[in-house]
PDB file of C-alpha atoms in Angstrom:
ATOM      1  CA  MET B   7      86.017  57.869 106.729  1.00  0.00           C
ATOM      2  CA  SER B   8      86.398  55.176 109.417  1.00  0.00           C
ATOM      3  CA  ALA B   9      89.201  55.218 111.938  1.00  0.00           C
ATOM      4  CA  ASP B  10      90.682  52.060 110.414  1.00  0.00           C
ATOM      5  CA  SER B  11      91.039  53.678 106.996  1.00  0.00           C
ATOM      6  CA  ILE B  12      93.179  56.579 108.246  1.00  0.00           C
ATOM      7  CA  ASN B  13      96.737  56.380 106.915  1.00  0.00           C
ATOM      8  CA  ILE B  14      99.214  57.275 109.664  1.00  0.00           C
ATOM      9  CA  GLU B  15     102.953  57.404 110.219  1.00  0.00           C
ATOM     10  CA  ASN B  16     104.852  57.581 113.519  1.00  0.00           C
ATOM     11  CA  ARG B  17     107.977  59.713 113.261  1.00  0.00           C
ATOM     12  CA  LEU B  18     110.561  61.620 115.260  1.00  0.00           C
ATOM     13  CA  VAL B  19     109.470  65.212 115.794  1.00  0.00           C
ATOM     14  CA  GLU B  20     111.388  67.866 113.907  1.00  0.00           C
ATOM     15  CA  THR B  21     111.133  71.235 115.636  1.00  0.00           C
ATOM     16  CA  THR B  22     110.053  73.150 112.567  1.00  0.00           C
ATOM     17  CA  ASN B  23     106.493  74.272 111.881  1.00  0.00           C
ATOM     18  CA  LEU B  24     105.695  74.206 115.608  1.00  0.00           C
ATOM     19  CA  PRO B  25     102.259  75.821 115.153  1.00  0.00           C
ATOM     20  CA  ARG B  26     101.023  72.439 113.873  1.00  0.00           C
ATOM     21  CA  PHE B  27     100.705  71.336 117.525  1.00  0.00           C
ATOM     22  CA  THR B  28      98.343  74.160 118.497  1.00  0.00           C
ATOM     23  CA  GLU B  29      95.117  72.348 117.555  1.00  0.00           C
ATOM     24  CA  ILE B  30      95.884  69.072 119.331  1.00  0.00           C
ATOM     25  CA  PHE B  31      97.122  70.935 122.420  1.00  0.00           C
ATOM     26  CA  ASN B  32      93.852  72.847 122.656  1.00  0.00           C
ATOM     27  CA  LEU B  33      91.766  69.702 122.122  1.00  0.00           C
ATOM     28  CA  CYS B  34      93.636  67.798 124.830  1.00  0.00           C
ATOM     29  CA  PHE B  35      94.209  70.486 127.475  1.00  0.00           C
ATOM     30  CA  GLY B  36      91.608  73.145 126.706  1.00  0.00           C
ATOM     31  CA  ILE B  37      94.327  75.805 126.447  1.00  0.00           C
ATOM     32  CA  THR B  38      94.997  77.868 123.330  1.00  0.00           C
ATOM     33  CA  VAL B  39      98.710  78.512 122.855  1.00  0.00           C
ATOM     34  CA  SER B  40     100.752  80.038 120.064  1.00  0.00           C
ATOM     35  CA  GLU B  41     104.019  79.024 118.446  1.00  0.00           C
ATOM     36  CA  SER B  42     105.895  80.956 121.146  1.00  0.00           C
ATOM     37  CA  TYR B  43     104.760  78.428 123.760  1.00  0.00           C
ATOM     38  CA  PHE B  44     106.291  75.497 121.879  1.00  0.00           C
ATOM     39  CA  LYS B  45     109.482  77.459 121.189  1.00  0.00           C
ATOM     40  CA  TRP B  46     109.748  78.275 124.885  1.00  0.00           C
ATOM     41  CA  LYS B  47     109.144  74.720 126.081  1.00  0.00           C
ATOM     42  CA  TYR B  48     110.736  72.618 123.349  1.00  0.00           C
ATOM     43  CA  LEU B  49     113.670  74.758 122.201  1.00  0.00           C
ATOM     44  CA  GLN B  50     114.653  77.337 124.840  1.00  0.00           C
ATOM     45  CA  ASN B  51     115.068  74.999 127.827  1.00  0.00           C
ATOM     46  CA  PRO B  52     118.614  75.627 129.171  1.00  0.00           C
ATOM     47  CA  ALA B  53     119.069  71.875 129.706  1.00  0.00           C
ATOM     48  CA  GLY B  54     118.422  71.054 126.042  1.00  0.00           C
ATOM     49  CA  GLN B  55     115.722  70.471 123.463  1.00  0.00           C
ATOM     50  CA  VAL B  56     112.714  68.175 123.445  1.00  0.00           C
ATOM     51  CA  ILE B  57     112.852  64.563 122.266  1.00  0.00           C
ATOM     52  CA  ALA B  58     109.471  63.518 120.914  1.00  0.00           C
ATOM     53  CA  TYR B  59     107.548  61.362 118.472  1.00  0.00           C
ATOM     54  CA  GLU B  60     104.349  62.228 116.662  1.00  0.00           C
ATOM     55  CA  THR B  61     101.687  60.427 114.656  1.00  0.00           C
ATOM     56  CA  ILE B  62     100.887  62.127 111.353  1.00  0.00           C
ATOM     57  CA  ASN B  63      97.960  61.536 109.024  1.00  0.00           C
ATOM     58  CA  THR B  64      99.880  61.073 105.775  1.00  0.00           C
ATOM     59  CA  ASP B  65      96.902  62.199 103.687  1.00  0.00           C
ATOM     60  CA  THR B  66      96.172  65.477 105.505  1.00  0.00           C
ATOM     61  CA  ASN B  67      99.342  66.126 107.605  1.00  0.00           C
ATOM     62  CA  GLU B  68      97.086  66.395 110.667  1.00  0.00           C
ATOM     63  CA  VAL B  69      98.819  65.609 113.982  1.00  0.00           C
ATOM     64  CA  GLY B  70      97.055  62.550 115.423  1.00  0.00           C
ATOM     65  CA  ALA B  71      99.155  62.108 118.557  1.00  0.00           C
ATOM     66  CA  PHE B  72     102.241  63.483 120.294  1.00  0.00           C
ATOM     67  CA  TYR B  73     104.486  62.322 123.113  1.00  0.00           C
ATOM     68  CA  GLY B  74     107.635  64.023 124.331  1.00  0.00           C
ATOM     69  CA  ILE B  75     110.211  64.330 127.087  1.00  0.00           C
ATOM     70  CA  ILE B  76     112.256  67.381 128.095  1.00  0.00           C
ATOM     71  CA  PRO B  77     115.680  67.346 129.766  1.00  0.00           C
ATOM     72  CA  GLU B  78     116.508  68.609 133.244  1.00  0.00           C
ATOM     73  CA  GLU B  79     119.821  68.609 135.090  1.00  0.00           C
ATOM     74  CA  TYR B  80     120.079  66.786 138.424  1.00  0.00           C
ATOM     75  CA  MET B  81     122.892  66.144 140.850  1.00  0.00           C
ATOM     76  CA  ILE B  82     122.901  62.441 141.728  1.00  0.00           C
ATOM     77  CA  ASN B  83     125.451  61.282 144.312  1.00  0.00           C
ATOM     78  CA  GLY B  84     127.646  64.244 143.458  1.00  0.00           C
ATOM     79  CA  GLU B  85     127.484  63.784 139.664  1.00  0.00           C
ATOM     80  CA  ARG B  86     125.604  66.089 137.294  1.00  0.00           C
ATOM     81  CA  LYS B  87     123.269  64.030 135.107  1.00  0.00           C
ATOM     82  CA  VAL B  88     120.455  64.697 132.660  1.00  0.00           C
ATOM     83  CA  ILE B  89     117.023  63.427 133.646  1.00  0.00           C
ATOM     84  CA  TYR B  90     114.071  63.630 131.266  1.00  0.00           C
ATOM     85  CA  GLN B  91     110.563  64.582 132.309  1.00  0.00           C
ATOM     86  CA  SER B  92     107.532  63.161 130.546  1.00  0.00           C
ATOM     87  CA  MET B  93     105.262  65.910 129.198  1.00  0.00           C
ATOM     88  CA  ASP B  94     102.527  66.836 126.708  1.00  0.00           C
ATOM     89  CA  THR B  95     100.905  63.435 126.203  1.00  0.00           C
ATOM     90  CA  MET B  96      98.342  64.236 123.492  1.00  0.00           C
ATOM     91  CA  THR B  97      96.007  62.178 121.293  1.00  0.00           C
ATOM     92  CA  HIS B  98      93.572  63.846 118.899  1.00  0.00           C
ATOM     93  CA  PRO B  99      89.964  62.691 119.507  1.00  0.00           C
ATOM     94  CA  ASN B 100      89.797  61.290 115.958  1.00  0.00           C
ATOM     95  CA  TYR B 101      92.787  59.014 116.588  1.00  0.00           C
ATOM     96  CA  ARG B 102      92.029  57.545 119.996  1.00  0.00           C
ATOM     97  CA  ASN B 103      91.783  53.826 120.859  1.00  0.00           C
ATOM     98  CA  ARG B 104      94.624  52.972 118.479  1.00  0.00           C
ATOM     99  CA  GLY B 105      97.365  52.582 121.142  1.00  0.00           C
ATOM    100  CA  LEU B 106      99.264  55.588 119.834  1.00  0.00           C
ATOM    101  CA  PHE B 107     100.354  56.904 123.250  1.00  0.00           C
ATOM    102  CA  ILE B 108     102.082  53.622 124.100  1.00  0.00           C
ATOM    103  CA  LYS B 109     103.677  53.336 120.643  1.00  0.00           C
ATOM    104  CA  LEU B 110     105.028  56.900 120.686  1.00  0.00           C
ATOM    105  CA  ALA B 111     106.287  56.630 124.268  1.00  0.00           C
ATOM    106  CA  ASN B 112     108.240  53.441 123.529  1.00  0.00           C
ATOM    107  CA  LEU B 113     109.695  54.968 120.369  1.00  0.00           C
ATOM    108  CA  THR B 114     110.803  58.001 122.401  1.00  0.00           C
ATOM    109  CA  TYR B 115     112.410  55.884 125.128  1.00  0.00           C
ATOM    110  CA  ASP B 116     114.180  53.572 122.672  1.00  0.00           C
ATOM    111  CA  TYR B 117     115.541  56.496 120.655  1.00  0.00           C
ATOM    112  CA  THR B 118     116.760  58.340 123.763  1.00  0.00           C
ATOM    113  CA  PHE B 119     118.474  55.275 125.223  1.00  0.00           C
ATOM    114  CA  LYS B 120     120.132  54.458 121.881  1.00  0.00           C
ATOM    115  CA  GLU B 121     121.368  58.025 121.343  1.00  0.00           C
ATOM    116  CA  LEU B 122     122.456  58.817 124.912  1.00  0.00           C
ATOM    117  CA  GLY B 123     123.188  55.408 126.411  1.00  0.00           C
ATOM    118  CA  THR B 124     121.148  56.345 129.470  1.00  0.00           C
ATOM    119  CA  LEU B 125     117.494  56.775 130.359  1.00  0.00           C
ATOM    120  CA  LYS B 126     116.059  58.189 133.571  1.00  0.00           C
ATOM    121  CA  LEU B 127     112.518  59.549 133.477  1.00  0.00           C
ATOM    122  CA  ILE B 128     110.323  61.389 135.947  1.00  0.00           C
ATOM    123  CA  GLY B 129     106.656  62.237 135.556  1.00  0.00           C
ATOM    124  CA  ILE B 130     103.591  63.701 137.239  1.00  0.00           C
ATOM    125  CA  PRO B 131     100.814  62.138 135.128  1.00  0.00           C
ATOM    126  CA  GLY B 132      97.221  63.200 134.824  1.00  0.00           C
ATOM    127  CA  SER B 133      94.435  60.758 135.605  1.00  0.00           C
ATOM    128  CA  ASN B 134      93.916  59.946 131.912  1.00  0.00           C
ATOM    129  CA  SER B 135      97.494  58.827 131.283  1.00  0.00           C
ATOM    130  CA  TYR B 136      98.402  57.283 134.650  1.00  0.00           C
ATOM    131  CA  HIS B 137      97.097  53.812 133.732  1.00  0.00           C
ATOM    132  CA  GLY B 138      99.112  53.710 130.514  1.00  0.00           C
ATOM    133  CA  PHE B 139     102.360  54.766 132.190  1.00  0.00           C
ATOM    134  CA  VAL B 140     102.148  52.342 135.103  1.00  0.00           C
ATOM    135  CA  ASN B 141     100.353  49.338 133.635  1.00  0.00           C
ATOM    136  CA  LYS B 142     101.552  49.381 130.029  1.00  0.00           C
ATOM    137  CA  LEU B 143     104.860  51.258 130.039  1.00  0.00           C
ATOM    138  CA  HIS B 144     106.025  49.778 133.380  1.00  0.00           C
ATOM    139  CA  TRP B 145     106.738  53.018 135.202  1.00  0.00           C
ATOM    140  CA  LYS B 146     106.881  52.738 138.999  1.00  0.00           C
ATOM    141  CA  ASN B 147     104.661  54.805 141.280  1.00  0.00           C
ATOM    142  CA  PRO B 148     106.688  54.911 144.504  1.00  0.00           C
ATOM    143  CA  TYR B 149     104.926  57.865 146.080  1.00  0.00           C
ATOM    144  CA  ASN B 150     101.756  59.952 146.015  1.00  0.00           C
ATOM    145  CA  PHE B 151     101.989  63.482 147.396  1.00  0.00           C
ATOM    146  CA  SER B 152      99.242  64.653 149.718  1.00  0.00           C
ATOM    147  CA  TYR B 153      98.401  68.331 149.710  1.00  0.00           C
ATOM    148  CA  ILE B 154      98.839  70.376 152.876  1.00  0.00           C
ATOM    149  CA  PHE B 155      97.038  73.693 153.164  1.00  0.00           C
ATOM    150  CA  GLN B 156      95.732  76.513 155.321  1.00  0.00           C
ATOM    151  CA  HIS B 157      93.203  79.330 155.015  1.00  0.00           C
ATOM    152  CA  ARG B 158      94.574  82.861 154.818  1.00  0.00           C
ATOM    153  CA  MET B 159      92.436  84.161 157.687  1.00  0.00           C
ATOM    154  CA  LEU B 160      93.785  81.620 160.160  1.00  0.00           C
ATOM    155  CA  ILE B 161      97.362  82.539 159.284  1.00  0.00           C
ATOM    156  CA  LYS B 162      96.547  86.250 159.646  1.00  0.00           C
ATOM    157  CA  MET B 163      94.928  85.669 163.038  1.00  0.00           C
ATOM    158  CA  ARG B 164      98.048  83.948 164.281  1.00  0.00           C
ATOM    159  CA  GLY B 165     100.096  86.843 162.916  1.00  0.00           C
ATOM    160  CA  LEU B 166      98.332  89.187 165.314  1.00  0.00           C
ATOM    161  CA  PHE B 167     100.442  87.764 168.148  1.00  0.00           C
ATOM    162  CA  SER B 168     103.814  87.571 166.403  1.00  0.00           C
ATOM    163  CA  LYS B 169     105.430  89.502 163.597  1.00  0.00           C
ATOM    164  CA  PRO B 170     107.849  88.070 161.022  1.00  0.00           C
ATOM    165  CA  THR B 171     111.488  89.019 161.388  1.00  0.00           C
ATOM    166  CA  VAL B 172     112.295  88.107 157.782  1.00  0.00           C
ATOM    167  CA  GLU B 173     111.864  90.418 154.817  1.00  0.00           C
ATOM    168  CA  LEU B 174     110.572  89.443 151.379  1.00  0.00           C
ATOM    169  CA  GLU B 175     112.163  90.989 148.304  1.00  0.00           C
ATOM    170  CA  GLN B 176     110.110  90.356 145.181  1.00  0.00           C
ATOM    171  CA  ILE B 177     111.904  88.937 142.159  1.00  0.00           C
ATOM    172  CA  SER B 178     111.085  89.990 138.613  1.00  0.00           C
ATOM    173  CA  VAL B 179     114.273  88.522 137.126  1.00  0.00           C
ATOM    174  CA  PHE B 180     116.409  85.957 138.913  1.00  0.00           C
ATOM    175  CA  ASP B 181     119.914  87.328 139.305  1.00  0.00           C
ATOM    176  CA  ASP B 182     123.403  86.596 140.654  1.00  0.00           C
ATOM    177  CA  GLU B 183     122.073  86.551 144.215  1.00  0.00           C
ATOM    178  CA  THR B 184     119.893  83.603 143.172  1.00  0.00           C
ATOM    179  CA  ASP B 185     122.998  81.748 141.992  1.00  0.00           C
ATOM    180  CA  LEU B 186     124.721  82.588 145.290  1.00  0.00           C
ATOM    181  CA  PHE B 187     121.795  81.074 147.182  1.00  0.00           C
ATOM    182  CA  PHE B 188     121.892  77.783 145.282  1.00  0.00           C
ATOM    183  CA  SER B 189     125.705  77.564 145.356  1.00  0.00           C
ATOM    184  CA  THR B 190     125.762  77.858 149.172  1.00  0.00           C
ATOM    185  CA  LYS B 191     122.550  75.954 149.944  1.00  0.00           C
ATOM    186  CA  LYS B 192     122.955  72.681 151.821  1.00  0.00           C
ATOM    187  CA  TYR B 193     121.199  69.645 150.347  1.00  0.00           C
ATOM    188  CA  TYR B 194     119.945  66.767 152.474  1.00  0.00           C
ATOM    189  CA  LYS B 195     119.057  64.301 149.694  1.00  0.00           C
ATOM    190  CA  SER B 196     121.373  62.310 147.414  1.00  0.00           C
ATOM    191  CA  ALA B 197     119.602  63.549 144.279  1.00  0.00           C
ATOM    192  CA  TYR B 198     118.216  67.005 143.552  1.00  0.00           C
ATOM    193  CA  LYS B 199     117.358  69.192 140.589  1.00  0.00           C
ATOM    194  CA  VAL B 200     119.900  71.839 139.581  1.00  0.00           C
ATOM    195  CA  TYR B 201     118.529  75.382 139.793  1.00  0.00           C
ATOM    196  CA  ASN B 202     120.174  78.661 138.880  1.00  0.00           C
ATOM    197  CA  LYS B 203     119.109  82.036 137.494  1.00  0.00           C
ATOM    198  CA  GLU B 204     119.104  80.753 133.897  1.00  0.00           C
ATOM    199  CA  VAL B 205     116.799  77.815 134.666  1.00  0.00           C
ATOM    200  CA  LEU B 206     114.428  79.849 136.840  1.00  0.00           C
ATOM    201  CA  ASN B 207     114.192  82.756 134.411  1.00  0.00           C
ATOM    202  CA  TRP B 208     113.216  80.245 131.721  1.00  0.00           C
ATOM    203  CA  LYS B 209     110.829  78.148 133.805  1.00  0.00           C
ATOM    204  CA  ILE B 210     109.322  80.855 136.063  1.00  0.00           C
ATOM    205  CA  SER B 211     109.924  84.412 134.846  1.00  0.00           C
ATOM    206  CA  ASN B 212     109.289  83.608 131.173  1.00  0.00           C
ATOM    207  CA  HIS B 213     106.451  81.120 131.555  1.00  0.00           C
ATOM    208  CA  PRO B 214     103.882  81.840 128.815  1.00  0.00           C
ATOM    209  CA  PHE B 215     100.722  81.612 130.918  1.00  0.00           C
ATOM    210  CA  HIS B 216     101.232  80.643 134.565  1.00  0.00           C
ATOM    211  CA  LYS B 217     101.269  83.542 137.036  1.00  0.00           C
ATOM    212  CA  PHE B 218     104.210  83.211 139.428  1.00  0.00           C
ATOM    213  CA  ILE B 219     105.231  85.479 142.309  1.00  0.00           C
ATOM    214  CA  SER B 220     108.766  84.945 143.584  1.00  0.00           C
ATOM    215  CA  TYR B 221     110.591  86.272 146.634  1.00  0.00           C
ATOM    216  CA  LYS B 222     114.035  86.272 148.134  1.00  0.00           C
ATOM    217  CA  VAL B 223     113.732  85.655 151.867  1.00  0.00           C
ATOM    218  CA  LYS B 224     116.190  87.908 153.686  1.00  0.00           C
ATOM    219  CA  LYS B 225     117.411  88.225 157.243  1.00  0.00           C
ATOM    220  CA  ASP B 226     119.516  91.279 158.084  1.00  0.00           C
ATOM    221  CA  ASN B 227     119.632  91.989 154.325  1.00  0.00           C
ATOM    222  CA  VAL B 228     121.229  88.593 153.573  1.00  0.00           C
ATOM    223  CA  ILE B 229     119.415  86.030 151.446  1.00  0.00           C
ATOM    224  CA  ILE B 230     118.533  82.921 153.458  1.00  0.00           C
ATOM    225  CA  GLY B 231     115.716  81.458 151.375  1.00  0.00           C
ATOM    226  CA  LEU B 232     113.754  81.467 148.164  1.00  0.00           C
ATOM    227  CA  VAL B 233     109.982  81.151 147.685  1.00  0.00           C
ATOM    228  CA  ILE B 234     108.134  80.740 144.384  1.00  0.00           C
ATOM    229  CA  LEU B 235     104.337  80.939 144.376  1.00  0.00           C
ATOM    230  CA  GLN B 236     101.736  80.313 141.691  1.00  0.00           C
ATOM    231  CA  LYS B 237      98.606  82.461 141.817  1.00  0.00           C
ATOM    232  CA  GLU B 238      95.682  80.431 140.530  1.00  0.00           C
ATOM    233  CA  ASP B 239      92.483  81.648 138.884  1.00  0.00           C
ATOM    234  CA  ASN B 240      90.412  80.408 141.856  1.00  0.00           C
ATOM    235  CA  ASN B 241      92.373  82.799 144.114  1.00  0.00           C
ATOM    236  CA  ASN B 242      94.347  80.008 145.781  1.00  0.00           C
ATOM    237  CA  LEU B 243      98.110  80.290 146.162  1.00  0.00           C
ATOM    238  CA  LYS B 244     100.335  77.302 145.483  1.00  0.00           C
ATOM    239  CA  ILE B 245     103.822  77.106 146.948  1.00  0.00           C
ATOM    240  CA  VAL B 246     105.800  75.541 144.117  1.00  0.00           C
ATOM    241  CA  TYR B 247     109.169  76.059 145.823  1.00  0.00           C
ATOM    242  CA  ALA B 248     110.160  77.082 149.325  1.00  0.00           C
ATOM    243  CA  ASP B 249     113.534  76.318 150.831  1.00  0.00           C
ATOM    244  CA  PHE B 250     116.389  77.820 152.791  1.00  0.00           C
ATOM    245  CA  LEU B 251     120.153  77.655 153.071  1.00  0.00           C
ATOM    246  CA  ASP B 252     120.133  74.910 155.709  1.00  0.00           C
ATOM    247  CA  ASN B 253     118.026  73.338 158.446  1.00  0.00           C
ATOM    248  CA  ASP B 254     118.702  76.231 160.842  1.00  0.00           C
ATOM    249  CA  GLN B 255     117.348  78.743 158.308  1.00  0.00           C
ATOM    250  CA  ARG B 256     114.349  76.497 157.544  1.00  0.00           C
ATOM    251  CA  LEU B 257     113.058  77.493 160.987  1.00  0.00           C
ATOM    252  CA  TYR B 258     112.019  80.770 159.327  1.00  0.00           C
ATOM    253  CA  LEU B 259     109.459  79.046 157.071  1.00  0.00           C
ATOM    254  CA  LYS B 260     106.545  79.881 159.385  1.00  0.00           C
ATOM    255  CA  GLU B 261     107.550  83.559 159.466  1.00  0.00           C
ATOM    256  CA  THR B 262     107.963  83.538 155.692  1.00  0.00           C
ATOM    257  CA  ILE B 263     104.397  82.280 155.215  1.00  0.00           C
ATOM    258  CA  MET B 264     103.128  84.980 157.577  1.00  0.00           C
ATOM    259  CA  ALA B 265     105.011  87.587 155.542  1.00  0.00           C
ATOM    260  CA  ILE B 266     103.521  86.242 152.303  1.00  0.00           C
ATOM    261  CA  THR B 267     100.031  86.574 153.786  1.00  0.00           C
ATOM    262  CA  SER B 268     100.613  90.272 154.402  1.00  0.00           C
ATOM    263  CA  LYS B 269     101.661  90.847 150.776  1.00  0.00           C
ATOM    264  CA  ILE B 270      99.301  88.722 148.667  1.00  0.00           C
ATOM    265  CA  SER B 271      95.550  88.278 148.780  1.00  0.00           C
ATOM    266  CA  PHE B 272      94.395  84.659 148.464  1.00  0.00           C
ATOM    267  CA  LYS B 273      91.884  82.204 149.910  1.00  0.00           C
ATOM    268  CA  TYR B 274      93.953  79.073 150.574  1.00  0.00           C
ATOM    269  CA  ILE B 275      97.693  78.561 150.447  1.00  0.00           C
ATOM    270  CA  TYR B 276      98.854  75.010 149.747  1.00  0.00           C
ATOM    271  CA  THR B 277     101.688  72.770 148.587  1.00  0.00           C
ATOM    272  CA  TRP B 278     102.799  69.131 148.451  1.00  0.00           C
ATOM    273  CA  GLU B 279     103.536  67.550 151.806  1.00  0.00           C
ATOM    274  CA  PRO B 280     107.370  67.497 151.893  1.00  0.00           C
ATOM    275  CA  THR B 281     109.370  64.297 152.147  1.00  0.00           C
ATOM    276  CA  ASP B 282     111.842  66.211 154.338  1.00  0.00           C
ATOM    277  CA  ASN B 283     111.085  65.932 158.074  1.00  0.00           C
ATOM    278  CA  VAL B 284     112.368  69.418 158.956  1.00  0.00           C
ATOM    279  CA  LEU B 285     110.186  71.079 156.332  1.00  0.00           C
ATOM    280  CA  ILE B 286     107.199  68.992 157.442  1.00  0.00           C
ATOM    281  CA  SER B 287     107.630  70.161 161.025  1.00  0.00           C
ATOM    282  CA  GLN B 288     107.849  73.800 159.942  1.00  0.00           C
ATOM    283  CA  TYR B 289     104.678  73.584 157.861  1.00  0.00           C
ATOM    284  CA  LYS B 290     102.930  72.064 160.879  1.00  0.00           C
ATOM    285  CA  LYS B 291     104.093  75.008 162.986  1.00  0.00           C
ATOM    286  CA  ALA B 292     102.582  77.234 160.312  1.00  0.00           C
ATOM    287  CA  MET B 293      99.291  75.357 160.946  1.00  0.00           C
ATOM    288  CA  PHE B 294      99.152  73.605 157.570  1.00  0.00           C
ATOM    289  CA  LEU B 295      96.704  70.683 157.521  1.00  0.00           C
ATOM    290  CA  LYS B 296      96.221  67.534 155.438  1.00  0.00           C
ATOM    291  CA  ASN B 297      92.809  66.317 154.307  1.00  0.00           C
ATOM    292  CA  PRO B 298      92.597  62.689 155.549  1.00  0.00           C
ATOM    293  CA  PHE B 299      89.561  61.877 153.408  1.00  0.00           C
ATOM    294  CA  LYS B 300      89.206  60.771 149.781  1.00  0.00           C
ATOM    295  CA  ARG B 301      86.993  63.701 148.843  1.00  0.00           C
ATOM    296  CA  GLY B 302      86.677  67.355 149.636  1.00  0.00           C
ATOM    297  CA  ILE B 303      89.141  70.214 149.468  1.00  0.00           C
ATOM    298  CA  PHE B 304      92.737  69.260 148.532  1.00  0.00           C
ATOM    299  CA  SER B 305      91.963  65.522 148.818  1.00  0.00           C
ATOM    300  CA  TYR B 306      93.666  64.637 145.515  1.00  0.00           C
ATOM    301  CA  LYS B 307      97.018  62.879 145.807  1.00  0.00           C
ATOM    302  CA  VAL B 308      99.645  63.783 143.204  1.00  0.00           C
ATOM    303  CA  PRO B 309     101.321  60.696 141.719  1.00  0.00           C
ATOM    304  CA  LEU B 310     105.080  60.618 141.260  1.00  0.00           C
ATOM    305  CA  ILE B 311     106.166  58.098 138.625  1.00  0.00           C
ATOM    306  CA  LEU B 312     109.703  57.083 137.689  1.00  0.00           C
ATOM    307  CA  LEU B 313     111.378  54.892 135.072  1.00  0.00           C
ATOM    308  CA  THR B 314     115.020  53.959 134.554  1.00  0.00           C
ATOM    309  CA  ARG B 315     116.971  51.695 132.217  1.00  0.00           C
ATOM    310  CA  ASP B 316     120.263  52.406 133.963  1.00  0.00           C
ATOM    311  CA  GLY B 317     120.252  49.512 136.439  1.00  0.00           C
ATOM    312  CA  ASP B 318     119.690  51.778 139.455  1.00  0.00           C
ATOM    313  CA  ALA B 319     115.978  51.242 140.054  1.00  0.00           C
ATOM    314  CA  ASP B 320     116.336  50.701 143.816  1.00  0.00           C
ATOM    315  CA  PHE B 321     117.921  54.124 144.257  1.00  0.00           C
ATOM    316  CA  TRP B 322     115.993  56.105 141.653  1.00  0.00           C
ATOM    317  CA  GLU B 323     112.572  54.787 142.681  1.00  0.00           C
ATOM    318  CA  ASN B 324     113.068  55.609 146.362  1.00  0.00           C
ATOM    319  CA  PRO B 325     111.627  59.108 147.024  1.00  0.00           C
ATOM    320  CA  ASP B 326     113.674  59.358 150.225  1.00  0.00           C
ATOM    321  CA  ASN B 327     116.734  59.795 147.993  1.00  0.00           C
ATOM    322  CA  VAL B 328     115.350  62.629 145.857  1.00  0.00           C
ATOM    323  CA  GLU B 329     114.518  66.224 146.799  1.00  0.00           C
ATOM    324  CA  LEU B 330     111.041  66.854 145.443  1.00  0.00           C
ATOM    325  CA  GLN B 331     108.866  69.991 145.412  1.00  0.00           C
ATOM    326  CA  PRO B 332     106.007  71.039 143.103  1.00  0.00           C
ATOM    327  CA  ILE B 333     108.413  73.077 140.960  1.00  0.00           C
ATOM    328  CA  ILE B 334     109.553  69.806 139.352  1.00  0.00           C
ATOM    329  CA  GLN B 335     106.141  69.427 137.724  1.00  0.00           C
ATOM    330  CA  ASP B 336     105.999  70.189 134.021  1.00  0.00           C
TER     331      ASP B 336
END
């Protein structure tokens, strides 16, 4: 049967029979997941359920393509608002070159804007979908994150001459002390993602396949910071979140990284280069480096893309206004 003779229908996703997405997910991402993954991601998100469209082969009920967005809560200029993140862009190999990604994305955006009267979107696209988002769906790409990194041995060598004064308390379940941290934390950007124990237990503690290691950073038995790390299969350690109560406490970032090195075995530790000047200076004091070349270790730049229909493009598309760390990535 030729591609042109396939009978298809584009429709709003109903969150029943979730296992039907397992095959296309594996074909697109090379990861085998069960129904529990889709329940976790699409239904159990504390901010709300997925909004998505799918392409169905009406003869076989095979899923030909999928595009969805998931909600997240942000504070923007003192107001709590729902932002949607683009995720799980999938097209079955048998249905490619039919423009389905663009069709499904536009259907999703139009439906969301009609139902909610607002549309703000954030995304960290892969190389395959970047062109479609920016050139065909008119997303803006205001910023590309460089990686900063350091080898474990160099950090350990520096630790021979100074010892950390902070203590790390490992987290298995985020608790009330986590909420206390975020309720007293000072924010230096006009827009930032809302975190609490419920969100972090869903996103971090209950993640179906990523391996996270989380710590409370304490000084004199009082929580002053929070660090969330992702242990990768190549033995590298990614800092997905690291922050402190205020700029004074951020001065303990270097000691925190030294303390992490004494607890976890890894080859390289890395993260996105922060947009915050105080955090940048502290990573530099911890001897983190940036690869200035277009190839080699950690040379890839992570694209941030944004889209709004709310008439606030100048604000929303300026990364200086938004607190951004790798934890935002789907």
